[in-house]
CSV table of C-alpha atoms and ligand atoms in Angstrom, one decimal:
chain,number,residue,atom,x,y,z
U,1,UNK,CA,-37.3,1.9,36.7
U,2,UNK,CA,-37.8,-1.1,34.0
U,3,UNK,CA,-37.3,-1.5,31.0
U,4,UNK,CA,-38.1,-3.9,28.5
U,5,UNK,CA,-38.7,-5.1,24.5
U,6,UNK,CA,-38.3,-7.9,22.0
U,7,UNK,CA,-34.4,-7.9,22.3
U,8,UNK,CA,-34.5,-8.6,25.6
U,9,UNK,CA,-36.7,-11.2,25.7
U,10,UNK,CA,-34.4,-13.1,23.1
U,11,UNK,CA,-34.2,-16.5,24.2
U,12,UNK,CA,-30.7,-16.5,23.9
U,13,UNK,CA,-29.9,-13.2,25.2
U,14,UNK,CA,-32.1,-14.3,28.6
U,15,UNK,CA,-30.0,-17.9,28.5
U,16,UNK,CA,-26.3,-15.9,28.0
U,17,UNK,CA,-27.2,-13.7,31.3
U,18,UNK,CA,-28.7,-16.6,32.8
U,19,UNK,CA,-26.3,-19.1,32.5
U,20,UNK,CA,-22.9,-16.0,33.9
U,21,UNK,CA,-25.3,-15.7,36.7
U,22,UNK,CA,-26.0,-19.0,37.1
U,23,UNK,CA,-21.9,-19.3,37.8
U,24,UNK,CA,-22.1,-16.2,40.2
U,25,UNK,CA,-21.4,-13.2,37.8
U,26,UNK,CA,-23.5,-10.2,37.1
U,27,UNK,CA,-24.5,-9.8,33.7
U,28,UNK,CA,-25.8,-6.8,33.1
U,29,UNK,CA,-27.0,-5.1,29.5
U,30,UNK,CA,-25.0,-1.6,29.1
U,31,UNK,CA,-24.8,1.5,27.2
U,32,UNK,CA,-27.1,2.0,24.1
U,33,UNK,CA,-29.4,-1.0,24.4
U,34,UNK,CA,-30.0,0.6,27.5
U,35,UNK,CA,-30.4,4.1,27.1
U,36,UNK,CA,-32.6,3.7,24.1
U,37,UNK,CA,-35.0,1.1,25.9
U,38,UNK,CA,-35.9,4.0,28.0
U,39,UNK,CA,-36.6,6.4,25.8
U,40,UNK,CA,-38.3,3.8,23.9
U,41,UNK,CA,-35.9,4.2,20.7
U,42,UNK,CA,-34.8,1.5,18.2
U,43,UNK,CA,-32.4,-0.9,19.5
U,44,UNK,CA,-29.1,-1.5,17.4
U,45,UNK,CA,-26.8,-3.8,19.4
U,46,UNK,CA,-26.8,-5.3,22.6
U,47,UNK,CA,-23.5,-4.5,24.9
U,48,UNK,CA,-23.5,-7.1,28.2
U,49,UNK,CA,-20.8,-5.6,31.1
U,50,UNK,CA,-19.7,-8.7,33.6
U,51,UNK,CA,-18.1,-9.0,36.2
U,52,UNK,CA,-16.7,-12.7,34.9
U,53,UNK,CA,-13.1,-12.5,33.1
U,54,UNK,CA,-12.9,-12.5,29.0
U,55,UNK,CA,-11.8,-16.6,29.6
U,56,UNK,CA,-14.6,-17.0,32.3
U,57,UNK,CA,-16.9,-15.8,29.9
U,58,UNK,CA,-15.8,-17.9,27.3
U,59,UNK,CA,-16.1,-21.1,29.1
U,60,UNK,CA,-19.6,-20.2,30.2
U,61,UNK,CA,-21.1,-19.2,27.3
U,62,UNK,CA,-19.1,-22.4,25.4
U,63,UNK,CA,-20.6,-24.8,28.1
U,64,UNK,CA,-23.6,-23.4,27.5
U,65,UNK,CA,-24.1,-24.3,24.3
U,66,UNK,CA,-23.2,-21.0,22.5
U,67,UNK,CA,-20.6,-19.8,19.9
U,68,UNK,CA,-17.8,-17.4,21.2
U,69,UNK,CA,-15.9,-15.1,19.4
U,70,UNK,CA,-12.8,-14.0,20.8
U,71,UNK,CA,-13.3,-9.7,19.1
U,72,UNK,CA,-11.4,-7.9,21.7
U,73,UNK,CA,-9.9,-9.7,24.3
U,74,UNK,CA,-7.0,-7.3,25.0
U,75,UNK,CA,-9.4,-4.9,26.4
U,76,UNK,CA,-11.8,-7.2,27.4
U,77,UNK,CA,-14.8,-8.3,25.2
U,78,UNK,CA,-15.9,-11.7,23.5
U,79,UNK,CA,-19.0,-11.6,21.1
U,80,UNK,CA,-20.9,-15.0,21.9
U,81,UNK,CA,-23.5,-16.2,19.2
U,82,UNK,CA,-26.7,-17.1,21.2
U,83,UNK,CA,-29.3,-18.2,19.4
U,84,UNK,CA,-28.0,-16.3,16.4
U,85,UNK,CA,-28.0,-13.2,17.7
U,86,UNK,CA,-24.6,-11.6,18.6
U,87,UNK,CA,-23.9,-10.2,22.1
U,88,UNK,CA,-20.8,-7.9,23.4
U,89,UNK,CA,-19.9,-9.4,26.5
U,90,UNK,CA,-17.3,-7.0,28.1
U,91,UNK,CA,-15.6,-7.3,31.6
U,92,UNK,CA,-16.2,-4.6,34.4
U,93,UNK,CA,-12.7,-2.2,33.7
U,94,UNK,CA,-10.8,0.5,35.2
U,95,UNK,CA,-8.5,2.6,32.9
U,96,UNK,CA,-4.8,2.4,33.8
U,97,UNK,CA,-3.4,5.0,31.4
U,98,UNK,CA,-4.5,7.0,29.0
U,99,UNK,CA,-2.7,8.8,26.1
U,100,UNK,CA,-6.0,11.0,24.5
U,101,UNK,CA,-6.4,7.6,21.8
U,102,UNK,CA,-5.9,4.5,23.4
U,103,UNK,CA,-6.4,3.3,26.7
U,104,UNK,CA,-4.7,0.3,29.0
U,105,UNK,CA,-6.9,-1.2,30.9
U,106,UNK,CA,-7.2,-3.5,33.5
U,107,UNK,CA,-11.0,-5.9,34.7
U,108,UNK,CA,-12.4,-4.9,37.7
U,109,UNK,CA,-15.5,-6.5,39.6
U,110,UNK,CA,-16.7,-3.3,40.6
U,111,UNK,CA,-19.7,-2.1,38.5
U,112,UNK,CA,-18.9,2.1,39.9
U,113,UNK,CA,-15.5,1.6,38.2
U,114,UNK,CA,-17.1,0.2,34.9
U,115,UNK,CA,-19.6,3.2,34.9
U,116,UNK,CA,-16.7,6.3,35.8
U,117,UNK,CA,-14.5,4.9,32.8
U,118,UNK,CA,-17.6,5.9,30.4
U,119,UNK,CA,-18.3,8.9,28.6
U,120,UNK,CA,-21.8,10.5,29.1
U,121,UNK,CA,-23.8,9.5,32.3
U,122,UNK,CA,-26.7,8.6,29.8
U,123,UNK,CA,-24.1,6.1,28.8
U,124,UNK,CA,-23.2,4.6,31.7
U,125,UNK,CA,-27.4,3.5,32.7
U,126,UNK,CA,-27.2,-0.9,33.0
U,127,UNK,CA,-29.4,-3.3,33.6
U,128,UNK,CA,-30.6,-6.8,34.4
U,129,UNK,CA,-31.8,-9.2,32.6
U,130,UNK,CA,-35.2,-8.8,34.1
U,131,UNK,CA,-35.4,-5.3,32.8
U,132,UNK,CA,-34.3,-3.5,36.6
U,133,UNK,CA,-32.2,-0.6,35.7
U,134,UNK,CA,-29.1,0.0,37.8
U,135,UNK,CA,-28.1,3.6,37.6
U,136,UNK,CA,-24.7,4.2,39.5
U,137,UNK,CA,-23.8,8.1,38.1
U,138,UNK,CA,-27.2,8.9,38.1
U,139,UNK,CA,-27.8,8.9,34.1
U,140,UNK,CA,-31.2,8.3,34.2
U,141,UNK,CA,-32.4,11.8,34.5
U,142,UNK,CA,-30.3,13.0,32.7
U,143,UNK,CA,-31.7,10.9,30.3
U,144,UNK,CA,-35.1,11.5,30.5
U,145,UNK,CA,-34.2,15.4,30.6
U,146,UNK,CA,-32.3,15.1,26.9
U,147,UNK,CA,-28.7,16.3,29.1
U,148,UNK,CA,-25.7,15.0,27.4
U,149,UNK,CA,-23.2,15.4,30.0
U,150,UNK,CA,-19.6,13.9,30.3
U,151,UNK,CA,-19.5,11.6,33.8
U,152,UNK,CA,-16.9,13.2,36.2
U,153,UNK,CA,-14.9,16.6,34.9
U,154,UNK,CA,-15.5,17.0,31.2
U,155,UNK,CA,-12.2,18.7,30.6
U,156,UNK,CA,-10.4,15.6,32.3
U,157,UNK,CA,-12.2,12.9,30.3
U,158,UNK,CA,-11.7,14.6,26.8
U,159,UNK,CA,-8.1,14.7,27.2
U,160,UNK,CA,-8.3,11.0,28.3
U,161,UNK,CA,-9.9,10.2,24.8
U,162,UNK,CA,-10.0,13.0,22.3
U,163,UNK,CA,-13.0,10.9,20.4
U,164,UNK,CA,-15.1,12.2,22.9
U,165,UNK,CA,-15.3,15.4,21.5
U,166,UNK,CA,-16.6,14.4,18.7
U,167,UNK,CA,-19.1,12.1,20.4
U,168,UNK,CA,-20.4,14.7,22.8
U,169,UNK,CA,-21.5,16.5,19.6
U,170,UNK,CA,-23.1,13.2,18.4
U,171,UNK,CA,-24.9,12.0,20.8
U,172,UNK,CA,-26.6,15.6,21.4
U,173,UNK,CA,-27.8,15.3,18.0
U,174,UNK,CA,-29.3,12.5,18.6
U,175,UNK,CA,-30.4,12.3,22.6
U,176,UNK,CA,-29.9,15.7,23.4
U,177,UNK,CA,-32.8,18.4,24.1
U,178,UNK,CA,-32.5,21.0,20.6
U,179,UNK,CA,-34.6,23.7,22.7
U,180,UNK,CA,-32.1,23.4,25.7
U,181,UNK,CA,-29.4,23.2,23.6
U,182,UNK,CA,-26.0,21.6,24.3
U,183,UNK,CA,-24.2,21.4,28.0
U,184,UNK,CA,-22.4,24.4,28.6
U,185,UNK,CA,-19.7,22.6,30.4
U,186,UNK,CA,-19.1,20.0,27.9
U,187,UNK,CA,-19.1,22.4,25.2
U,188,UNK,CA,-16.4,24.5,27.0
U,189,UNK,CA,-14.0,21.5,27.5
U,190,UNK,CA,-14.4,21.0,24.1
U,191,UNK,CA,-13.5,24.5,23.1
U,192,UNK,CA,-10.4,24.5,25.3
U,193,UNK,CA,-8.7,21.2,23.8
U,194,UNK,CA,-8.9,21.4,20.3
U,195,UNK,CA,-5.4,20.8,20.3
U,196,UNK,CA,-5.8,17.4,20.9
U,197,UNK,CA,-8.6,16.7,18.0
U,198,UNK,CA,-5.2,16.3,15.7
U,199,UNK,CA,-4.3,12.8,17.5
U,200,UNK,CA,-7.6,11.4,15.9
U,201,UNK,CA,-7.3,9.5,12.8
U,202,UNK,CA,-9.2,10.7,9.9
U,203,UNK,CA,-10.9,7.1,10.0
U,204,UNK,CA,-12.2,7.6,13.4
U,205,UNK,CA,-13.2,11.5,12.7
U,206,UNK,CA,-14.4,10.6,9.5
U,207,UNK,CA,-17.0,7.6,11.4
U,208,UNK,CA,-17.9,9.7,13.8
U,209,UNK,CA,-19.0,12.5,11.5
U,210,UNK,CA,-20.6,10.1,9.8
U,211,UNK,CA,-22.9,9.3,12.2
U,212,UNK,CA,-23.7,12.8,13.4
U,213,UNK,CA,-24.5,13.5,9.9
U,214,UNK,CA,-27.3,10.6,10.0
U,215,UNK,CA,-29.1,12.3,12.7
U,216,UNK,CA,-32.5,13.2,12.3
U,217,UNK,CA,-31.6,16.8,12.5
U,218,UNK,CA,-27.9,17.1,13.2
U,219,UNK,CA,-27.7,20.9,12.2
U,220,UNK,CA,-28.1,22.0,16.1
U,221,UNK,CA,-24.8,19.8,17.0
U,222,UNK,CA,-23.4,21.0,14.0
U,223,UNK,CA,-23.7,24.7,14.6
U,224,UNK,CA,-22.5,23.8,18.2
U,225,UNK,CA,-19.3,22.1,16.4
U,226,UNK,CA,-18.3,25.5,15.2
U,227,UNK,CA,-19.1,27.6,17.7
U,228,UNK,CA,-16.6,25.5,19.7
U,229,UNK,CA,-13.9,25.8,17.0
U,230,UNK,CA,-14.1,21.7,16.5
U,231,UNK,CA,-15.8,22.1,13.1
U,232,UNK,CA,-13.1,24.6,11.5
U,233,UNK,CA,-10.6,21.9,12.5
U,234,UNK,CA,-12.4,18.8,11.1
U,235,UNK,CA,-13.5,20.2,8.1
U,236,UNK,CA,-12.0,23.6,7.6
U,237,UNK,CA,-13.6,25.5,4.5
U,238,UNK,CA,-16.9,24.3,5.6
U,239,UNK,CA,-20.4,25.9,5.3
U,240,UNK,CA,-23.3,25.2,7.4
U,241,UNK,CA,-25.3,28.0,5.8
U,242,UNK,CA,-27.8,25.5,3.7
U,243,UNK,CA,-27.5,22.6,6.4
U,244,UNK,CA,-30.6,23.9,8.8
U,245,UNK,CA,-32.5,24.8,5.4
U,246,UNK,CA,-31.8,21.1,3.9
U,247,UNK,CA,-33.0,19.3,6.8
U,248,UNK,CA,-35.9,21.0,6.8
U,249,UNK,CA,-37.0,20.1,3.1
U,250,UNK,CA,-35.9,17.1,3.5
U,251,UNK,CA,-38.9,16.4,5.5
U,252,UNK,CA,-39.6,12.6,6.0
U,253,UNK,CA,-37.0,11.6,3.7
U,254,UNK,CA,-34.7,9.3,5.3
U,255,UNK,CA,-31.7,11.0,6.5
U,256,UNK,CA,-28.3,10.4,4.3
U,257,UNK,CA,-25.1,11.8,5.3
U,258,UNK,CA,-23.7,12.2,1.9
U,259,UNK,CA,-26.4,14.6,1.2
U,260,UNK,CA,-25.7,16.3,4.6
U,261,UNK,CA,-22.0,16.6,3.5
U,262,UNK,CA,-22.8,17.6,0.0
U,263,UNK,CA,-24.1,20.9,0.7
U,264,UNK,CA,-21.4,21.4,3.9
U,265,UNK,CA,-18.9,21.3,1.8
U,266,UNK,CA,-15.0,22.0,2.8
U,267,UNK,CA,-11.4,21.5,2.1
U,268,UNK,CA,-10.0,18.0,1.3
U,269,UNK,CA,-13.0,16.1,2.6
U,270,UNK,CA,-12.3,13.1,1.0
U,271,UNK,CA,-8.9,12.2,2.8
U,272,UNK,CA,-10.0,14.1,6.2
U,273,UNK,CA,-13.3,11.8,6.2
U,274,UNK,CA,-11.3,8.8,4.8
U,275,UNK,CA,-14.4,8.9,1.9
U,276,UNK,CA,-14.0,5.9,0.1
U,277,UNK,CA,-14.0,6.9,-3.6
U,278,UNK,CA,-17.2,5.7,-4.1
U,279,UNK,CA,-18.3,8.0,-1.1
U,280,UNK,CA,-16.6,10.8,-2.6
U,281,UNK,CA,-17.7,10.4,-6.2
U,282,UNK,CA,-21.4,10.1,-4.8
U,283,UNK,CA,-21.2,13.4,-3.2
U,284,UNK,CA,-19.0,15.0,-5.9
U,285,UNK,CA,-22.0,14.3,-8.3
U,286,UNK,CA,-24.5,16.1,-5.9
U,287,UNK,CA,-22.1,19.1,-5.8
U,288,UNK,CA,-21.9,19.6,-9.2
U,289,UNK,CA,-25.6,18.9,-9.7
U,290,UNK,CA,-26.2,21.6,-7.5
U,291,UNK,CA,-24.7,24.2,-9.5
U,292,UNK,CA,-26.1,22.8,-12.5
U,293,UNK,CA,-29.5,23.3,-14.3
U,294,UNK,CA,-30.7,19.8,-15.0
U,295,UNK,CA,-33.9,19.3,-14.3
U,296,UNK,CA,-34.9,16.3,-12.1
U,297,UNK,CA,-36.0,14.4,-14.6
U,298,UNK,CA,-32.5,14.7,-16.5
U,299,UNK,CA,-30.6,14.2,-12.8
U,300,UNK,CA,-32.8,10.9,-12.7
U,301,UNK,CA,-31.3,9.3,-16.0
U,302,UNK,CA,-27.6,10.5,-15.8
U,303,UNK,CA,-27.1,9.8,-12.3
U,304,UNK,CA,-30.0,7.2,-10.7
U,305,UNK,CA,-32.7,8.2,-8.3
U,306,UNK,CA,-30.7,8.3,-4.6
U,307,UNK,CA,-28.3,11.1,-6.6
U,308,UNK,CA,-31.1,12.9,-7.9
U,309,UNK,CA,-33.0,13.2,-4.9
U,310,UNK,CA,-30.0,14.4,-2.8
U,311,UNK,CA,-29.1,16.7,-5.8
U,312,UNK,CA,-32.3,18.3,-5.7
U,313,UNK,CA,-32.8,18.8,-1.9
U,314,UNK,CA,-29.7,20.2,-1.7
U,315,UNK,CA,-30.1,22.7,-5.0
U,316,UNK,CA,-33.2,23.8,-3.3
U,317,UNK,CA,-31.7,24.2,0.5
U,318,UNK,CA,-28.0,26.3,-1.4
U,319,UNK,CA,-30.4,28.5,-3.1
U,320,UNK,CA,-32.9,28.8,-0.5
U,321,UNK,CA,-36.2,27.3,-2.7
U,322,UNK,CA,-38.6,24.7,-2.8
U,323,UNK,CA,-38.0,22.4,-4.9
U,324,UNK,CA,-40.0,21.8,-8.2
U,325,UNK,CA,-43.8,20.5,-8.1
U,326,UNK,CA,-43.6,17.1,-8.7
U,327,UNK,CA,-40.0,16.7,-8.6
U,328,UNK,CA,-39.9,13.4,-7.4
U,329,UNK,CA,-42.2,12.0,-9.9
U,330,UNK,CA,-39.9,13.7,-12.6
U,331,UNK,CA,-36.6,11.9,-10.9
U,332,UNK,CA,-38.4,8.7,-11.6
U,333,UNK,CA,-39.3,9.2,-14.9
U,334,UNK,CA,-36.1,10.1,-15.4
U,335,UNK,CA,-34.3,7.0,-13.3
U,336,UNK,CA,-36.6,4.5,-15.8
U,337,UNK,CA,-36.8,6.7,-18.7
U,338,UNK,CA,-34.0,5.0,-21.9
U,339,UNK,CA,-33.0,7.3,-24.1
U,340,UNK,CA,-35.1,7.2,-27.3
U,341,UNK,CA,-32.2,7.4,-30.1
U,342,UNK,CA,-29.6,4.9,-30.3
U,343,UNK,CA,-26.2,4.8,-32.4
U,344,UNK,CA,-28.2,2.1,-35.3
U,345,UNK,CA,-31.0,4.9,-35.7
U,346,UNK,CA,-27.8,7.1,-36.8
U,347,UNK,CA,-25.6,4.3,-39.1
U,348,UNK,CA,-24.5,3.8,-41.8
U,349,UNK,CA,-24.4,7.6,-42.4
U,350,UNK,CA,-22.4,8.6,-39.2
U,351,UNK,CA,-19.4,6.2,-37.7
U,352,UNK,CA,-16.4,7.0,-35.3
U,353,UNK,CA,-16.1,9.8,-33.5
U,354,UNK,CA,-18.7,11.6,-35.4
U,355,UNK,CA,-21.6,9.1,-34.1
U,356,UNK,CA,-20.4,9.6,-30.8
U,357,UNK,CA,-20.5,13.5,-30.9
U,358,UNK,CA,-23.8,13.6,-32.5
U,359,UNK,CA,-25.5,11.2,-29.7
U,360,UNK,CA,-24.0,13.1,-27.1
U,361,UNK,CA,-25.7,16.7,-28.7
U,362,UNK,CA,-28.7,15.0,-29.2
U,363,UNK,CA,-28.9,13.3,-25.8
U,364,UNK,CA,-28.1,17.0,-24.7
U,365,UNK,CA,-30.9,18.0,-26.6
U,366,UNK,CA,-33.0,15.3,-25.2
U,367,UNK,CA,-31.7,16.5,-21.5
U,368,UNK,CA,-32.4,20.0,-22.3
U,369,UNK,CA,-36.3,19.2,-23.3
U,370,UNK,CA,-36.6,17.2,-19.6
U,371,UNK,CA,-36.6,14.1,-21.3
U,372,UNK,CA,-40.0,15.5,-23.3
U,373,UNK,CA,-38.6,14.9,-26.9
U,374,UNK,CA,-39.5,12.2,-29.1
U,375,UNK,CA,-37.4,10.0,-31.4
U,376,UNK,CA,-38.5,11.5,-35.0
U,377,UNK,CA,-38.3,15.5,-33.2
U,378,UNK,CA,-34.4,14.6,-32.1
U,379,UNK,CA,-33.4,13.3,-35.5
U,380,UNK,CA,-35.2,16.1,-37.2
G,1,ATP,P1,-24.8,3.3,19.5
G,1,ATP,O1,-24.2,1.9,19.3
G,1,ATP,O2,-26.3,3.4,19.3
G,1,ATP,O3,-24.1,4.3,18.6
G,1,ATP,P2,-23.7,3.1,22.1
G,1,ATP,O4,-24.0,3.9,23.4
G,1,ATP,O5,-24.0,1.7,22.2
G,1,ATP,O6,-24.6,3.8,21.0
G,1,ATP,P3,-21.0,2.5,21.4
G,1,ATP,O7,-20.1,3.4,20.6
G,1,ATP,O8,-21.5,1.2,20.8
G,1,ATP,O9,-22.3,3.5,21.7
G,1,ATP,O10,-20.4,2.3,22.8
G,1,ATP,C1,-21.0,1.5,23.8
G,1,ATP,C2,-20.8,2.1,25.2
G,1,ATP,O11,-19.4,2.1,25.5
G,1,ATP,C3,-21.2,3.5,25.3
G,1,ATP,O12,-22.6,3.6,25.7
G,1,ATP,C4,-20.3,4.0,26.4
G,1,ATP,O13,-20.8,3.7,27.7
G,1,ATP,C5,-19.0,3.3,26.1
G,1,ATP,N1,-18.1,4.0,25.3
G,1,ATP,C6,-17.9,3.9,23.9
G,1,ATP,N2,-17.0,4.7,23.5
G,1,ATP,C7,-16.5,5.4,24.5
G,1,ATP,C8,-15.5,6.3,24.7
G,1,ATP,N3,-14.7,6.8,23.7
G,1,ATP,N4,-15.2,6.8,26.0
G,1,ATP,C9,-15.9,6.3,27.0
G,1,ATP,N5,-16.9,5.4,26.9
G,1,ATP,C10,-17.2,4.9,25.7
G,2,MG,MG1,-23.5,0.2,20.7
């Protein structure tokens, strides 16, 4: 099997494996960049696994003209800067210890030890800079079949690293096969160590959730989440009755979590998540949009055109509708629209807090006619 595409034909991704192999190391691209060349899916980052210590690296890449950034050295990674493009160079480990959240590590030369410390055999697929795929836990078709499956004994690597609980969910959402559905095994470790899900930090939950959220269509995973008992634990109060229903309408509107969230609901979400309050205002608004009756046009003006939109795919996926004809139209209008009496058109004769109550009924008023209402008919 080879693989190929722009990334890796980067000049200075081919010159960075070039010049470790030129000083007798294996360089060899790992994880994602890998697994998504094959399936021919967008490539976000590009992960390099050597054989070459952190400070071997280093002086490599340094004499080879590029810039090295020392991210990670404890357990083993330098980002070097090759022709501007940014490259995680990690040494070949072996885990020493683990504790269920962190690991001690040591570097290995020995690519089989590098590939059993991963997760998912999809996740463990490397190769060359010439494209050759090396496939040491046999990954590949698991790949190509859409099986997300732990590499080794799933029960024994989730209480190695609890994260992987969380990750097994994600990356079915995103590589695993929907009609298939999720690895019976995998799903079954997960059930039987929830206990361990409470050594996670909310930051780390709340990034991975993130992410599953921004699936194309996580509401598969999801639905696995709680069958498993991991969802109730994450996000306890929870509903993933509108979930399937949203995705659905959503249609070929980009994905966004936040709306995802918005109609999931559940206890607390803000400091389980670690929702930044920006985060949390965001899908506060959509929440209460949903149970309101402003029409898309009115959603547009008070609260922008990302809100709106969210607001109404979710009203329509909570009550089980489609949404209004034209809707998106009307959340433009609205997003552009100014409203057409202002505080002068009501001076001298009203000041204080009288001018303020008034604007606010007739900008009611305004809201209530879907932005429809002219400037003489709301001073009438
Ligand atoms: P993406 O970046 O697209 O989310 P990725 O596969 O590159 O996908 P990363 O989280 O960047 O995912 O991790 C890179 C690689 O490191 C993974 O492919 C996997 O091999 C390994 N890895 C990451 N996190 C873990 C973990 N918790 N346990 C075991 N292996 C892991
Ligand atoms: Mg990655």
């Amino acid at each position: 099997m080879k693989i190929g595409g722009a990334w890796m034909a980067h000049p200075g991704t081919q010159g960075l494996c070039a010049a470790l192999e030129t000083a007798g190391h294996r360089a060899l691209f790992v994880g994602g960049c890998v697994r998504n060349s094959v399936i021919g899916a967008p490539v976000a980052d590009v992960d390099i696994a050597t054989d070459a210590t952190p400070q071997n690296v280093t002086n490599i890449a340094e004499t080879a003209g590029f810039r090295v950034i020392p991210t990670g050295i404890d357990h083993g990674t330098v980002t070097v800067i090759a022709d501007g493009r940014p490259h995680e160079v990690t040494t070949f480990r072996r885990d020493v210890q683990t504790d269920g959240r962190h690991a001690v590590v040591a570097f290995s030369t020995d690519i089989a030890e590098d590939a059993s410390r991963r997760d998912f055999t999809m996740n463990a697929l490397y190769a060359d800079r010439l494209g050759r795929v090396v496939d040491p836990l046999s990954g590949l078709p698991d790949l190509l079949a859409r099986r997300v499956r732990f590499v080794g004994d799933a029960e024994a690597r989730i209480r190695e690293d609890y994260l992987r609980i969380l990750r097994f969910f994600r990356f079915h959402a995103y590589y695993g096969d929907p009609e298939q559905g999720i690895d019976d095994e995998g799903l079954a470790a997960c059930a039987a160590n929830l206990a361990g899900l409470g050594a996670l930090s909310a930051e780390r939950v709340g990034a991975e959730f993130r992410k599953l959220l921004n699936a194309p269509d996580p509401a598969p995973a999801v639905w696995s989440m709680a069958a498993a008992g991991v969802l109730a634990l994450v996000l306890p109060g929870s509903d993933l009755q509108a979930l399937a229903p949203l995705v659905h309408l959503e249609a070929s509107t980009p994905p966004r979590w936040q709306r995802r969230l918005a109609v999931i609901g559940g206890d607390q979400v803000a400091s389980r998540l670690r929702l930044s309050r920006a985060e949390s205002n965001e899908i506060s608004l959509v929440r209460d949009a949903i149970a309101s009756a402003l029409t898309p046009a009115a959603l547009g003006f008070l609260h922008g055109e990302q809100i709106a939109q969210d607001a109404i795919l979710a009203r329509a996926a909570v009550f089980g509708v489609t949404p209004p004809e034209n809707w998106r139209t009307d959340v433009r209008r609205g997003a552009e629209a100014i409203c057409p009496v202002t505080a002068s058109d009501l001076m001298p004769g009203l000041q204080g807090p009288s001018l303020g109550l008034r604007l606010k009924e007739i900008e009611a008023a305004w809201l209530a006619s879907d932005l429809m209402l002219s400037r003489d008919e709301l001073l009438a």
